[in-house]
Tab-separated table of C-alpha atoms in Angstrom:
chain	number	residue	atom	x	y	z
Z	100	UNK	CA	-60.370	191.256	72.266
Z	101	UNK	CA	-63.736	190.047	73.817
Z	102	UNK	CA	-62.727	186.556	72.519
Z	103	UNK	CA	-59.651	186.579	74.303
Z	104	UNK	CA	-61.068	187.681	77.421
Z	105	UNK	CA	-63.428	184.832	77.162
Z	106	UNK	CA	-60.555	182.276	76.495
Z	107	UNK	CA	-59.027	183.771	79.705
Z	108	UNK	CA	-62.016	182.909	81.690
Z	109	UNK	CA	-62.344	179.608	80.400
Z	110	UNK	CA	-58.587	178.883	81.353
Z	111	UNK	CA	-59.374	180.001	85.141
Z	112	UNK	CA	-62.304	177.588	85.297
Z	113	UNK	CA	-60.448	174.943	84.217
Z	114	UNK	CA	-57.841	175.665	86.936
Z	115	UNK	CA	-60.700	175.996	89.628
Z	116	UNK	CA	-61.930	172.423	88.675
Z	117	UNK	CA	-58.523	170.995	89.041
Z	118	UNK	CA	-57.779	172.531	92.484
Z	119	UNK	CA	-61.187	171.374	94.062
Z	120	UNK	CA	-59.662	168.419	95.415
Z	121	UNK	CA	-56.656	170.242	96.679
Z	122	UNK	CA	-58.985	172.571	98.619
Z	123	UNK	CA	-60.433	169.295	100.538
Z	124	UNK	CA	-57.287	168.947	102.119
Z	125	UNK	CA	-57.391	172.670	103.812
Z	126	UNK	CA	-54.323	174.209	101.997
Z	127	UNK	CA	-54.507	177.991	102.880
Z	128	UNK	CA	-52.542	179.046	99.892
Z	129	UNK	CA	-54.426	177.070	97.325
Z	130	UNK	CA	-57.620	178.621	98.806
Z	131	UNK	CA	-56.404	182.015	98.432
Z	132	UNK	CA	-55.381	181.153	94.699
Z	133	UNK	CA	-58.899	179.742	94.105
Z	134	UNK	CA	-60.304	183.295	95.342
Z	135	UNK	CA	-58.202	185.252	93.101
Z	136	UNK	CA	-59.443	183.130	90.136
Z	137	UNK	CA	-62.975	183.258	91.123
Z	138	UNK	CA	-62.678	187.146	91.109
Z	139	UNK	CA	-61.134	187.034	87.887
Z	140	UNK	CA	-64.009	184.756	86.266
Z	141	UNK	CA	-66.779	187.226	87.957
Z	142	UNK	CA	-65.079	190.206	86.404
Z	143	UNK	CA	-67.497	192.458	84.110
Z	144	UNK	CA	-66.903	191.871	80.466
Z	145	UNK	CA	-68.044	194.314	77.711
Z	146	UNK	CA	-69.933	192.283	74.959
Z	147	UNK	CA	-71.516	195.290	73.144
Z	148	UNK	CA	-71.532	199.048	73.013
Z	149	UNK	CA	-73.430	201.795	71.697
Z	150	UNK	CA	-72.347	205.568	71.383
Z	151	UNK	CA	-73.852	208.261	73.330
Z	152	UNK	CA	-75.854	211.190	71.686
Z	153	UNK	CA	-76.303	214.596	72.976
Z	154	UNK	CA	-79.237	216.634	71.630
Z	155	UNK	CA	-79.103	220.339	70.740
Z	156	UNK	CA	-82.885	221.441	69.991
Z	157	UNK	CA	-84.310	224.734	68.788
Z	158	UNK	CA	-87.343	225.737	66.870
Z	159	UNK	CA	-88.133	225.886	63.201
Z	160	UNK	CA	-87.440	229.699	62.941
Z	161	UNK	CA	-84.081	229.977	64.555
Z	162	UNK	CA	-80.351	230.624	63.759
Z	163	UNK	CA	-79.725	227.142	64.680
Z	164	UNK	CA	-82.463	225.707	62.102
Z	165	UNK	CA	-80.796	228.214	59.536
Z	166	UNK	CA	-77.580	227.119	60.278
Z	167	UNK	CA	-78.386	223.388	60.019
Z	168	UNK	CA	-80.134	223.995	56.402
Z	169	UNK	CA	-76.959	225.889	55.580
Z	170	UNK	CA	-74.572	222.856	56.342
Z	171	UNK	CA	-77.136	220.460	54.608
Z	172	UNK	CA	-77.262	222.443	51.248
Z	173	UNK	CA	-73.415	222.740	51.335
Z	174	UNK	CA	-73.169	218.902	51.756
Z	175	UNK	CA	-75.509	218.299	48.975
Z	176	UNK	CA	-74.393	220.749	46.149
Z	177	UNK	CA	-70.879	221.711	46.971
Z	178	UNK	CA	-69.530	218.194	45.945
Z	179	UNK	CA	-71.285	218.299	42.758
Z	180	UNK	CA	-69.835	221.699	41.900
Z	181	UNK	CA	-66.508	220.136	42.765
Z	182	UNK	CA	-66.726	217.154	40.566
Z	183	UNK	CA	-68.265	218.743	37.858
Z	184	UNK	CA	-65.473	221.591	37.595
Z	185	UNK	CA	-62.897	219.030	37.513
Z	186	UNK	CA	-64.009	217.896	33.911
Z	187	UNK	CA	-65.247	214.535	33.129
Z	188	UNK	CA	-68.251	214.294	35.333
Z	189	UNK	CA	-70.495	213.699	32.535
Z	190	UNK	CA	-69.042	210.996	30.387
Z	191	UNK	CA	-69.454	211.610	27.069
Z	192	UNK	CA	-67.939	208.945	25.161
Z	193	UNK	CA	-66.156	205.447	25.751
Z	194	UNK	CA	-63.765	203.444	24.150
Z	195	UNK	CA	-64.386	199.578	23.892
Z	196	UNK	CA	-62.108	196.972	22.581
Z	197	UNK	CA	-63.802	194.002	20.812
Z	198	UNK	CA	-63.050	191.192	18.653
Z	199	UNK	CA	-65.111	191.313	15.726
Z	200	UNK	CA	-66.827	188.481	13.714
Z	201	UNK	CA	-65.174	188.650	10.338
Z	202	UNK	CA	-65.333	186.367	7.288
Z	203	UNK	CA	-64.222	186.396	3.650
Z	204	UNK	CA	-67.112	186.429	1.270
Z	205	UNK	CA	-64.993	184.916	-1.324
Z	206	UNK	CA	-65.573	188.007	-3.631
Z	207	UNK	CA	-62.401	189.806	-4.875
Z	208	UNK	CA	-61.425	191.869	-7.794
Z	209	UNK	CA	-57.864	191.933	-9.334
Z	210	UNK	CA	-56.265	194.329	-11.422
Z	211	UNK	CA	-52.583	194.167	-12.878
Z	212	UNK	CA	-51.244	196.665	-15.050
Z	213	UNK	CA	-47.984	196.520	-17.601
Z	214	UNK	CA	-46.876	199.419	-19.938
Z	215	UNK	CA	-48.895	198.250	-22.619
Z	216	UNK	CA	-51.844	196.506	-21.306
Z	217	UNK	CA	-54.096	195.391	-18.257
Z	218	UNK	CA	-55.083	192.043	-16.774
Z	219	UNK	CA	-57.871	191.725	-14.586
Z	220	UNK	CA	-60.502	189.387	-13.163
Z	221	UNK	CA	-63.135	189.327	-10.373
Z	222	UNK	CA	-65.810	187.225	-8.873
Z	223	UNK	CA	-68.421	189.479	-10.445
Z	224	UNK	CA	-69.876	188.054	-13.925
Z	225	UNK	CA	-70.986	191.542	-14.845
Z	226	UNK	CA	-67.537	192.956	-14.286
Z	227	UNK	CA	-65.884	189.972	-16.110
Z	228	UNK	CA	-68.452	190.519	-19.237
Z	229	UNK	CA	-67.511	194.413	-19.410
Z	230	UNK	CA	-63.674	193.485	-19.280
Z	231	UNK	CA	-63.631	190.368	-21.260
Z	232	UNK	CA	-60.744	191.294	-23.447
Z	233	UNK	CA	-58.473	191.542	-20.484
Z	234	UNK	CA	-59.636	188.787	-18.601
Z	235	UNK	CA	-57.538	186.289	-17.137
Z	236	UNK	CA	-58.627	183.460	-14.811
Z	237	UNK	CA	-56.359	182.703	-11.792
Z	238	UNK	CA	-55.894	180.057	-9.708
Z	239	UNK	CA	-56.810	180.858	-6.129
Z	240	UNK	CA	-56.475	179.043	-2.720
Z	241	UNK	CA	-58.179	180.553	0.424
Z	242	UNK	CA	-58.021	179.604	4.084
Z	243	UNK	CA	-59.049	181.516	7.164
Z	244	UNK	CA	-57.713	180.371	10.467
Z	245	UNK	CA	-58.621	180.488	14.062
Z	246	UNK	CA	-55.427	180.222	15.788
Z	247	UNK	CA	-56.829	180.246	19.503
Z	248	UNK	CA	-59.752	178.180	19.137
Z	249	UNK	CA	-62.095	181.095	20.527
Z	250	UNK	CA	-64.647	181.008	17.727
Z	251	UNK	CA	-63.315	184.082	15.958
Z	252	UNK	CA	-61.647	183.834	12.767
Z	253	UNK	CA	-57.997	185.284	13.289
Z	254	UNK	CA	-56.824	185.929	9.573
Z	255	UNK	CA	-56.998	185.205	6.068
Z	256	UNK	CA	-54.377	183.439	3.947
Z	257	UNK	CA	-54.879	183.919	0.275
Z	258	UNK	CA	-52.728	182.750	-2.643
Z	259	UNK	CA	-53.495	183.838	-6.155
Z	260	UNK	CA	-51.319	183.238	-9.452
Z	261	UNK	CA	-52.226	183.919	-12.925
Z	262	UNK	CA	-50.666	183.551	-16.096
Z	263	UNK	CA	-48.973	186.737	-17.919
Z	264	UNK	CA	-46.292	187.254	-20.643
Z	265	UNK	CA	-46.383	190.888	-19.779
Z	266	UNK	CA	-44.136	192.942	-17.612
Z	267	UNK	CA	-46.264	193.790	-14.541
Z	268	UNK	CA	-45.537	196.997	-12.565
Z	269	UNK	CA	-48.767	197.715	-10.849
Z	270	UNK	CA	-50.980	195.265	-8.787
Z	271	UNK	CA	-54.416	196.435	-7.043
Z	272	UNK	CA	-56.655	193.786	-5.367
Z	273	UNK	CA	-59.907	194.194	-3.587
Z	274	UNK	CA	-61.212	191.667	-1.244
Z	275	UNK	CA	-64.751	191.658	0.283
Z	276	UNK	CA	-65.485	190.828	4.168
Z	277	UNK	CA	-68.494	190.204	6.187
Z	278	UNK	CA	-67.843	192.261	9.433
Z	279	UNK	CA	-69.733	192.248	12.701
Z	280	UNK	CA	-69.711	193.786	16.020
Z	281	UNK	CA	-72.188	192.995	18.838
Z	282	UNK	CA	-70.893	193.880	22.444
Z	283	UNK	CA	-71.852	197.566	22.798
Z	284	UNK	CA	-74.027	198.103	19.426
Z	285	UNK	CA	-75.009	195.540	16.791
Z	286	UNK	CA	-73.232	196.444	13.569
Z	287	UNK	CA	-73.445	194.370	10.485
Z	288	UNK	CA	-71.543	195.404	7.214
Z	289	UNK	CA	-69.783	194.591	4.206
Z	290	UNK	CA	-66.252	195.895	4.204
Z	291	UNK	CA	-63.233	196.117	1.963
Z	292	UNK	CA	-59.595	195.440	2.217
Z	293	UNK	CA	-57.620	196.932	-0.469
Z	294	UNK	CA	-53.758	195.978	-1.393
Z	295	UNK	CA	-51.913	198.277	-3.668
Z	296	UNK	CA	-48.458	197.997	-5.210
Z	297	UNK	CA	-46.600	200.045	-7.672
Z	298	UNK	CA	-43.356	199.484	-8.808
Z	299	UNK	CA	-40.782	200.530	-11.403
Z	300	UNK	CA	-39.117	197.215	-11.648
Z	301	UNK	CA	-41.056	194.102	-13.152
Z	302	UNK	CA	-42.641	191.970	-10.674
Z	303	UNK	CA	-43.082	188.204	-10.778
Z	304	UNK	CA	-44.755	187.916	-7.506
Z	305	UNK	CA	-45.726	189.689	-4.395
Z	306	UNK	CA	-45.937	188.914	-0.695
Z	307	UNK	CA	-47.843	191.077	1.561
Z	308	UNK	CA	-48.903	190.866	5.384
Z	309	UNK	CA	-51.049	193.303	7.148
Z	310	UNK	CA	-54.096	193.982	9.304
Z	311	UNK	CA	-57.677	194.335	8.574
Z	312	UNK	CA	-58.283	197.606	10.817
Z	313	UNK	CA	-61.769	199.145	12.046
Z	314	UNK	CA	-61.640	202.927	11.046
Z	315	UNK	CA	-64.489	205.123	12.447
Z	316	UNK	CA	-65.639	208.557	11.572
Z	317	UNK	CA	-68.291	209.054	14.215
Z	318	UNK	CA	-69.255	207.737	17.655
Z	319	UNK	CA	-72.135	205.069	17.566
Z	320	UNK	CA	-74.889	205.246	19.942
Z	321	UNK	CA	-75.053	202.482	22.791
Z	322	UNK	CA	-77.123	199.476	22.222
Z	323	UNK	CA	-78.332	200.460	18.531
Z	324	UNK	CA	-78.544	198.228	15.661
Z	325	UNK	CA	-76.740	199.331	12.453
Z	326	UNK	CA	-77.472	197.603	9.293
Z	327	UNK	CA	-77.068	200.332	6.714
Z	328	UNK	CA	-73.781	199.047	5.280
Z	329	UNK	CA	-74.973	195.359	5.148
Z	330	UNK	CA	-75.332	195.307	1.463
Z	331	UNK	CA	-73.310	194.976	-1.727
Z	332	UNK	CA	-70.462	197.509	-1.825
Z	333	UNK	CA	-69.752	196.871	-5.593
Z	334	UNK	CA	-72.579	198.486	-7.405
Z	335	UNK	CA	-70.238	200.250	-9.973
Z	336	UNK	CA	-67.102	198.660	-11.372
Z	337	UNK	CA	-65.099	201.872	-11.778
Z	338	UNK	CA	-62.482	201.532	-8.956
Z	339	UNK	CA	-62.113	205.324	-8.242
Z	340	UNK	CA	-65.987	205.652	-7.787
Z	341	UNK	CA	-66.112	202.411	-5.757
Z	342	UNK	CA	-63.618	203.610	-3.193
Z	343	UNK	CA	-65.089	206.925	-3.011
Z	344	UNK	CA	-68.429	205.795	-2.156
Z	345	UNK	CA	-66.912	203.402	0.131
Z	346	UNK	CA	-64.997	206.424	2.069
Z	347	UNK	CA	-68.296	208.177	2.324
Z	348	UNK	CA	-69.197	205.822	5.091
Z	349	UNK	CA	-69.199	206.627	8.815
Z	350	UNK	CA	-67.227	203.487	9.513
Z	351	UNK	CA	-65.046	201.094	7.563
Z	352	UNK	CA	-62.682	198.337	7.484
Z	353	UNK	CA	-60.391	199.699	4.849
Z	354	UNK	CA	-56.366	199.641	4.454
Z	355	UNK	CA	-54.050	201.170	2.159
Z	356	UNK	CA	-50.793	199.630	1.393
Z	357	UNK	CA	-48.806	201.902	-1.105
Z	358	UNK	CA	-45.092	200.990	-1.185
Z	359	UNK	CA	-42.009	201.489	-2.807
Z	360	UNK	CA	-42.735	204.698	-4.602
Z	361	UNK	CA	-45.389	205.751	-1.758
Z	362	UNK	CA	-47.565	207.131	-4.478
Z	363	UNK	CA	-51.191	207.731	-3.380
Z	364	UNK	CA	-53.114	206.764	-6.490
Z	365	UNK	CA	-56.627	207.348	-5.068
Z	366	UNK	CA	-57.269	209.310	-2.179
Z	367	UNK	CA	-56.141	209.756	1.755
Z	368	UNK	CA	-58.694	210.875	4.319
Z	369	UNK	CA	-58.919	211.167	7.942
Z	370	UNK	CA	-60.874	208.028	7.907
Z	371	UNK	CA	-57.841	205.646	6.731
Z	372	UNK	CA	-54.705	204.559	8.042
Z	373	UNK	CA	-51.448	203.334	6.679
Z	374	UNK	CA	-50.220	200.801	9.384
Z	375	UNK	CA	-48.671	197.564	9.690
Z	376	UNK	CA	-48.126	196.744	6.028
Z	377	UNK	CA	-45.312	194.604	5.344
Z	378	UNK	CA	-44.259	193.581	1.611
Z	379	UNK	CA	-41.954	191.509	-0.246
Z	380	UNK	CA	-41.819	192.161	-3.902
Z	381	UNK	CA	-40.400	189.264	-6.142
Z	382	UNK	CA	-38.470	190.210	-9.094
Z	383	UNK	CA	-36.454	188.089	-11.436
Z	384	UNK	CA	-37.042	185.825	-14.597
Z	385	UNK	CA	-40.449	185.072	-15.164
Z	386	UNK	CA	-41.886	181.477	-15.520
Z	387	UNK	CA	-45.024	182.682	-17.067
Z	388	UNK	CA	-46.798	182.934	-13.722
Z	389	UNK	CA	-47.437	185.983	-11.489
Z	390	UNK	CA	-47.954	184.971	-7.865
Z	391	UNK	CA	-49.438	187.078	-5.042
Z	392	UNK	CA	-49.587	185.459	-1.544
Z	393	UNK	CA	-51.184	187.619	1.347
Z	394	UNK	CA	-52.029	186.852	4.851
Z	395	UNK	CA	-54.532	189.430	6.549
Z	396	UNK	CA	-54.877	189.629	10.274
Z	397	UNK	CA	-58.308	190.426	11.645
Z	398	UNK	CA	-57.280	192.729	14.686
Z	399	UNK	CA	-59.592	193.994	17.468
Z	400	UNK	CA	-61.809	196.894	16.932
Z	401	UNK	CA	-61.476	199.964	19.050
Z	402	UNK	CA	-65.056	201.049	19.123
Z	403	UNK	CA	-65.928	204.758	20.223
Z	404	UNK	CA	-69.580	204.971	21.443
Z	405	UNK	CA	-71.991	207.343	23.410
Z	406	UNK	CA	-72.611	205.819	26.780
Z	407	UNK	CA	-76.208	205.230	27.837
Z	408	UNK	CA	-77.882	206.916	30.753
Z	409	UNK	CA	-77.315	204.590	33.389
Z	410	UNK	CA	-73.664	204.152	32.513
Z	411	UNK	CA	-73.136	208.128	32.642
Z	412	UNK	CA	-74.975	208.206	36.042
Z	413	UNK	CA	-73.004	205.134	37.305
Z	414	UNK	CA	-69.719	207.353	36.696
Z	415	UNK	CA	-71.039	210.608	37.906
Z	416	UNK	CA	-72.102	209.066	41.248
Z	417	UNK	CA	-68.866	207.481	41.975
Z	418	UNK	CA	-67.139	210.804	41.483
Z	419	UNK	CA	-69.828	212.870	43.443
Z	420	UNK	CA	-69.724	210.203	46.431
Z	421	UNK	CA	-66.071	210.222	46.678
Z	422	UNK	CA	-66.084	214.156	47.434
Z	423	UNK	CA	-69.395	214.051	49.379
Z	424	UNK	CA	-67.568	211.923	52.166
Z	425	UNK	CA	-65.216	214.501	52.817
Z	426	UNK	CA	-67.690	217.239	53.040
Z	427	UNK	CA	-69.881	215.103	55.437
Z	428	UNK	CA	-66.910	214.609	57.595
Z	429	UNK	CA	-65.697	218.318	57.290
Z	430	UNK	CA	-69.327	219.598	58.078
Z	431	UNK	CA	-69.726	217.230	61.219
Z	432	UNK	CA	-66.711	218.866	62.839
Z	433	UNK	CA	-67.742	222.000	62.003
Z	434	UNK	CA	-71.494	221.502	63.558
Z	435	UNK	CA	-69.882	219.738	66.547
Z	436	UNK	CA	-67.839	222.669	67.299
Z	437	UNK	CA	-70.751	225.290	66.587
Z	438	UNK	CA	-73.143	223.698	68.835
Z	439	UNK	CA	-71.085	222.563	71.410
Z	440	UNK	CA	-69.768	225.917	71.980
Z	441	UNK	CA	-73.134	227.496	71.583
Z	442	UNK	CA	-72.062	229.594	68.955
Z	443	UNK	CA	-75.815	229.404	67.884
Z	444	UNK	CA	-78.645	229.393	70.792
Z	445	UNK	CA	-80.019	226.174	71.506
Z	446	UNK	CA	-81.799	224.403	74.012
Z	447	UNK	CA	-79.608	221.681	75.604
Z	448	UNK	CA	-81.011	219.699	78.725
Z	449	UNK	CA	-77.810	217.837	79.140
Z	450	UNK	CA	-80.008	214.745	78.510
Z	451	UNK	CA	-77.946	211.782	77.265
Z	452	UNK	CA	-79.376	208.907	75.543
Z	453	UNK	CA	-78.241	205.933	73.480
Z	454	UNK	CA	-78.605	205.387	69.576
Z	455	UNK	CA	-80.446	202.175	70.727
Z	456	UNK	CA	-82.960	204.363	72.747
Z	457	UNK	CA	-83.254	206.746	69.873
Z	458	UNK	CA	-84.189	203.778	67.239
Z	459	UNK	CA	-87.082	202.854	69.469
Z	460	UNK	CA	-88.799	206.070	69.073
């Protein structure tokens, strides 16, 4: 508004400048117009303003002092009680999505069963030595993909084939990965991916697609470092014992895919999920080879964690301040009514001063 008034003044100045030569000819009408323009130019403009404050004074021990303290206490503590009673004031846990660092460790264990015998193989020499009578060395092709070039591997493509003249009805394969999270807490661990298939029809191959999913049984602490499970998983070669020990962890990446007959061969606890498994069994005449083709996608981890102190205070302050503004405005209106109507006795000298004057004192 002040800027528009200033432009209007400049406009009249330009008009006066153009009319100076005409005034020299003594034109009475032009002189009157010049006078009007001059009055417009000399009009008072408001370039700054401050509010006026009226003081209501009293002693320390008085009803006015008691009322002012009561208003202050209500403004300070009532917003806290309102925000706290609405639940969620103190944040006890957060959920964070994070893309993990996952890499296949080129360690695996294969177990295939027929009605009369077993076929097995692993990357562990001790296991192969213990099961040498059932050992069949497969042909394996492994590749990990970074599909969006973000520096994180997005999945594992594994092809495995082994010779067998037996009728294969059951396939169990364990893959071992290195898994790392670092945004909220630094967690390094060795994890498992388990693929199981049981069929009453003889198999000549199996195609499988699934997700390597983060499974968590308790909240982690904010900014902690956890390397408890960053050690070899395969300490015993009894598969049921291995999976039982792995399930005892607080967090894991373990997927079960039990299909066709939907028989749970080992166990199922609250820490595991049966999600996103797609399979395609291959039946028919065999050429002496059993082929397994699997693609495992590395999904984002949904990490539940207990937030730190400053994170808790930040969210609590946002809730407190939003309610505080309402109480400050309401208490201001109430105090204006009480003091202006002299509901509590005060000394009022009718002395008006500006905020700018008050700041000097």
